[in-house]
Amino acid sequence: MNTLLQNQRAARVRPAEYTPAVLRIEDGSCTQATLEMYSLTGGLLSLEKPLDRGAHARVLFLTQTGPVLGMAEMLRPLSWKEQPFRFLTMHEEDERKLRAATQPAAEIAVESAP
């Protein structure tokens, strides 16, 4: 498993269509969410009820390059339904798929930079 570096601001991707996500929380329970945005370092979920800040969960979602599974820490909710998360670790194959899925967004950001 790789520990992800989070020193730079990563390119963010908004899924073009509805993207469900499944969270396996550290207590063994599961919850469903909708992925609103993702990057190499984390993302934003729409949840029925936010999880506790600092809770750890395995987050699984689909990208155009395949499914991505990573261990994440839930951050402070932005609203009653929106909660950001940051990836803590993920397997190399999942990281490769996530990099490929965010690559077009990173290229656009570099091209539009002054």
XYZ file of N, CA and C in Angstrom:
342
model
N 0.825 -1.183 0.000
C 0.000 0.000 0.000
C 0.863 1.237 0.000
N 0.452 2.216 -0.744
C 1.170 3.483 -0.805
C 0.528 4.492 0.128
N 1.353 5.296 0.752
C 0.867 6.452 1.483
C 0.939 7.610 0.506
N -0.183 8.289 0.300
C -0.243 9.331 -0.716
C 0.380 10.623 -0.223
N 1.129 11.258 -1.108
C 1.718 12.561 -0.792
C 0.672 13.632 -1.035
N 0.572 14.588 -0.139
C -0.462 15.599 -0.268
C 0.120 16.998 -0.110
N 1.278 17.245 -0.726
C 1.932 18.530 -0.596
C 1.429 19.571 -1.594
N 0.967 19.131 -2.772
C 0.506 20.055 -3.794
C -1.006 19.978 -3.911
N -1.605 21.026 -4.448
C -3.039 20.996 -4.712
C -3.262 20.134 -5.948
N -4.033 19.098 -5.797
C -4.275 18.150 -6.886
C -5.403 18.639 -7.774
N -5.339 18.263 -9.062
C -6.409 18.589 -10.001
C -7.694 17.911 -9.544
N -8.786 18.645 -9.592
C -10.074 18.109 -9.163
C -10.922 17.748 -10.368
N -11.698 16.673 -10.213
C -12.563 16.190 -11.284
C -13.984 16.098 -10.751
N -14.924 16.655 -11.496
C -16.347 16.480 -11.189
C -16.864 15.417 -12.142
N -17.393 14.312 -11.615
C -17.925 13.272 -12.506
C -18.999 13.850 -13.418
N -19.008 13.391 -14.673
C -19.955 13.884 -15.664
C -21.374 13.384 -15.393
N -21.485 12.292 -14.664
C -22.800 11.734 -14.364
C -22.849 11.268 -12.911
N -24.022 10.870 -12.481
C -24.226 10.365 -11.122
C -23.205 9.265 -10.838
N -22.457 9.405 -9.751
C -21.429 8.430 -9.389
C -21.637 7.999 -7.939
N -22.192 6.788 -7.756
C -22.360 6.305 -6.391
C -21.030 5.936 -5.760
N -20.971 6.024 -4.451
C -19.793 5.617 -3.682
C -20.282 4.799 -2.491
N -19.467 3.856 -2.072
C -19.776 3.036 -0.908
C -18.673 3.250 0.110
N -19.065 3.452 1.361
C -18.100 3.640 2.439
C -18.243 2.510 3.444
N -17.139 1.840 3.730
C -17.097 0.828 4.797
C -16.406 1.513 5.963
N -17.165 1.841 6.983
C -16.663 2.601 8.122
C -15.894 1.667 9.056
N -14.967 2.216 9.806
C -14.082 1.413 10.652
C -14.826 0.556 11.671
N -16.058 0.908 12.022
C -16.831 0.079 12.955
C -17.499 -1.105 12.261
N -17.295 -1.239 10.941
C -17.840 -2.356 10.175
C -19.125 -2.035 9.433
N -19.737 -0.898 9.728
C -20.973 -0.535 9.040
C -20.669 0.034 7.654
N -21.693 0.052 6.816
C -21.572 0.597 5.456
C -22.580 1.716 5.266
N -22.241 2.640 4.403
C -23.181 3.678 4.014
C -22.936 4.012 2.549
N -23.968 4.524 1.904
C -23.856 4.917 0.501
C -23.799 6.432 0.406
N -23.168 6.893 -0.675
C -23.022 8.328 -0.912
C -22.989 8.565 -2.415
N -22.971 9.817 -2.773
C -22.762 10.220 -4.162
C -21.455 10.994 -4.215
N -20.599 10.632 -5.152
C -19.323 11.322 -5.320
C -19.556 12.603 -6.101
N -19.245 13.733 -5.499
C -19.436 15.036 -6.141
C -18.165 15.527 -6.834
N -17.011 15.162 -6.274
C -15.732 15.604 -6.808
C -14.658 14.680 -6.259
N -13.565 14.506 -7.047
C -12.442 13.718 -6.552
C -11.138 14.244 -7.128
N -10.062 13.881 -6.436
C -8.710 14.244 -6.866
C -7.784 13.145 -6.377
N -6.491 13.319 -6.610
C -5.519 12.336 -6.121
C -5.447 12.309 -4.604
N -5.863 13.376 -3.966
C -5.720 13.476 -2.514
C -7.001 13.241 -1.729
N -8.155 13.247 -2.403
C -9.413 13.060 -1.696
C -10.596 13.421 -2.548
N -11.653 13.881 -1.909
C -12.845 14.217 -2.673
C -13.935 14.795 -1.803
N -15.120 14.885 -2.408
C -16.295 15.434 -1.745
C -17.453 14.487 -1.983
N -18.122 14.113 -0.893
C -19.251 13.197 -0.959
C -20.535 13.900 -0.556
N -21.626 13.470 -1.147
C -22.954 13.867 -0.711
C -23.523 12.665 0.044
N -23.790 12.859 1.317
C -24.248 11.786 2.203
C -25.620 12.114 2.778
N -26.355 11.082 3.149
C -27.619 11.325 3.828
C -27.369 11.968 5.188
N -26.298 11.519 5.857
C -25.911 12.071 7.154
C -24.384 12.041 7.227
N -23.746 13.170 7.505
C -22.276 13.182 7.580
C -21.749 12.234 8.648
N -20.539 11.745 8.416
C -19.856 10.906 9.399
C -19.094 11.808 10.365
N -18.668 11.253 11.472
C -17.887 12.025 12.432
C -16.578 12.469 11.801
N -16.199 13.697 12.082
C -14.917 14.209 11.628
C -13.813 13.310 12.191
N -12.877 12.908 11.340
C -11.786 12.048 11.765
C -12.064 10.563 11.612
N -13.320 10.205 11.306
C -13.645 8.788 11.102
C -12.880 8.265 9.893
N -12.466 7.009 9.978
C -11.775 6.372 8.869
C -12.744 5.428 8.174
N -12.674 5.403 6.840
C -13.552 4.535 6.065
C -12.845 4.140 4.772
N -13.163 2.952 4.287
C -12.731 2.556 2.951
C -13.761 3.143 1.994
N -13.297 3.896 1.008
C -14.182 4.543 0.044
C -13.988 3.863 -1.307
N -15.088 3.435 -1.910
C -15.071 2.773 -3.214
C -15.971 3.536 -4.161
N -15.438 3.877 -5.337
C -16.226 4.539 -6.371
C -15.659 4.195 -7.744
N -16.466 4.427 -8.779
C -16.047 4.148 -10.149
C -15.568 5.408 -10.839
N -14.509 5.267 -11.620
C -14.039 6.330 -12.503
C -14.059 5.776 -13.921
N -13.756 6.607 -14.912
C -13.728 6.131 -16.286
C -12.583 5.153 -16.519
N -11.635 5.075 -15.584
C -10.506 4.151 -15.715
C -10.677 2.910 -14.837
N -11.802 2.793 -14.140
C -12.078 1.616 -13.330
C -12.378 1.977 -11.891
N -12.699 0.967 -11.067
C -13.022 1.219 -9.674
C -11.794 1.617 -8.869
N -11.997 2.500 -7.909
C -10.926 2.971 -7.028
C -11.359 2.714 -5.587
N -10.463 2.114 -4.817
C -10.709 1.833 -3.408
C -9.547 2.397 -2.604
N -9.852 3.192 -1.599
C -8.803 3.749 -0.757
C -9.284 3.967 0.661
N -8.346 3.958 1.593
C -8.658 4.285 2.984
C -8.653 5.799 3.103
N -9.704 6.337 3.710
C -9.851 7.787 3.785
C -10.206 8.235 5.193
N -9.880 9.488 5.451
C -10.280 10.144 6.688
C -11.346 11.169 6.336
N -12.440 11.148 7.072
C -13.512 12.100 6.835
C -13.139 13.433 7.485
N -13.348 14.504 6.742
C -13.027 15.843 7.220
C -14.291 16.542 7.723
N -14.151 17.772 8.181
C -15.289 18.535 8.719
C -16.354 18.714 7.633
N -17.607 18.340 7.910
C -18.678 18.508 6.911
C -18.823 19.971 6.495
N -19.152 20.176 5.218
C -19.388 21.526 4.700
C -20.839 21.943 4.905
N -21.726 20.940 4.976
C -23.151 21.190 5.182
C -23.752 19.924 5.785
N -25.076 19.876 5.873
C -25.744 18.692 6.417
C -25.587 17.490 5.502
N -25.230 17.706 4.233
C -25.134 16.595 3.289
C -23.771 16.456 2.617
N -22.957 17.482 2.634
C -21.668 17.430 1.940
C -20.512 17.278 2.919
N -19.638 16.305 2.605
C -18.500 16.071 3.480
C -17.268 15.718 2.647
N -16.186 16.465 2.839
C -14.940 16.135 2.154
C -14.208 14.999 2.876
N -13.323 14.363 2.138
C -12.476 13.326 2.712
C -11.096 13.435 2.087
N -10.111 12.881 2.796
C -8.762 12.818 2.233
C -8.299 11.380 2.275
N -7.643 10.978 1.200
C -7.109 9.623 1.150
C -5.918 9.510 2.086
N -5.852 8.396 2.784
C -4.712 8.085 3.634
C -3.785 7.103 2.928
N -4.352 6.023 2.415
C -3.582 5.002 1.697
C -4.452 4.355 0.631
N -3.781 3.756 -0.353
C -4.463 2.923 -1.337
C -3.421 2.058 -2.035
N -3.872 0.967 -2.608
C -2.972 0.082 -3.344
C -2.475 0.782 -4.611
N -1.314 0.375 -5.080
C -0.706 0.995 -6.262
C -1.628 0.973 -7.469
N -2.327 -0.131 -7.691
C -3.220 -0.234 -8.845
C -4.349 0.785 -8.757
N -4.913 0.973 -7.567
C -5.967 1.972 -7.387
C -5.415 3.382 -7.603
N -4.215 3.632 -7.114
C -3.593 4.944 -7.316
C -3.333 5.198 -8.797
N -2.912 4.169 -9.511
C -2.674 4.294 -10.955
C -3.972 4.669 -11.677
N -5.067 3.994 -11.333
C -6.357 4.302 -11.960
C -6.812 5.720 -11.615
N -6.599 6.129 -10.376
C -6.987 7.473 -9.964
C -6.149 8.527 -10.692
N -4.859 8.283 -10.827
C -3.994 9.208 -11.581
C -4.461 9.327 -13.031
N -4.775 8.198 -13.643
C -5.244 8.216 -15.036
C -6.572 8.960 -15.158
N -7.445 8.795 -14.183
C -8.751 9.460 -14.219
C -8.636 10.965 -14.026
N -7.629 11.421 -13.278
C -7.470 12.855 -13.031
C -6.510 13.517 -14.016
N -5.825 12.741 -14.827
C -4.837 13.280 -15.765
C -5.410 14.327 -16.715
N -6.553 14.078 -17.380
C -7.084 15.120 -18.282
C -7.338 16.441 -17.565
N -7.838 16.396 -16.326
C -8.088 17.625 -15.564
C -6.774 18.332 -15.248
N -5.730 17.572 -14.943
C -4.429 18.168 -14.641
C -3.849 18.830 -15.885
N -4.015 18.213 -17.042
C -3.499 18.792 -18.286
C -4.209 20.077 -18.623
N -5.519 20.133 -18.423
C -6.288 21.354 -18.693
C -5.837 22.468 -17.756
N -5.615 22.152 -16.482
C -5.183 23.151 -15.506
C -3.825 23.723 -15.890
N -2.894 22.895 -16.370
C -1.563 23.365 -16.765
C -1.664 24.239 -18.015
N -2.497 23.833 -18.980
C -2.635 24.593 -20.210
C -3.260 25.965 -19.981
N -4.160 26.068 -18.995
C -4.844 27.346 -18.770
C -4.101 28.240 -17.770
N -3.004 27.754 -17.198
C -2.222 28.563 -16.244
C -1.542 29.708 -16.988
N -1.415 30.877 -16.325
C -0.790 32.052 -16.992
C 0.690 31.867 -17.239
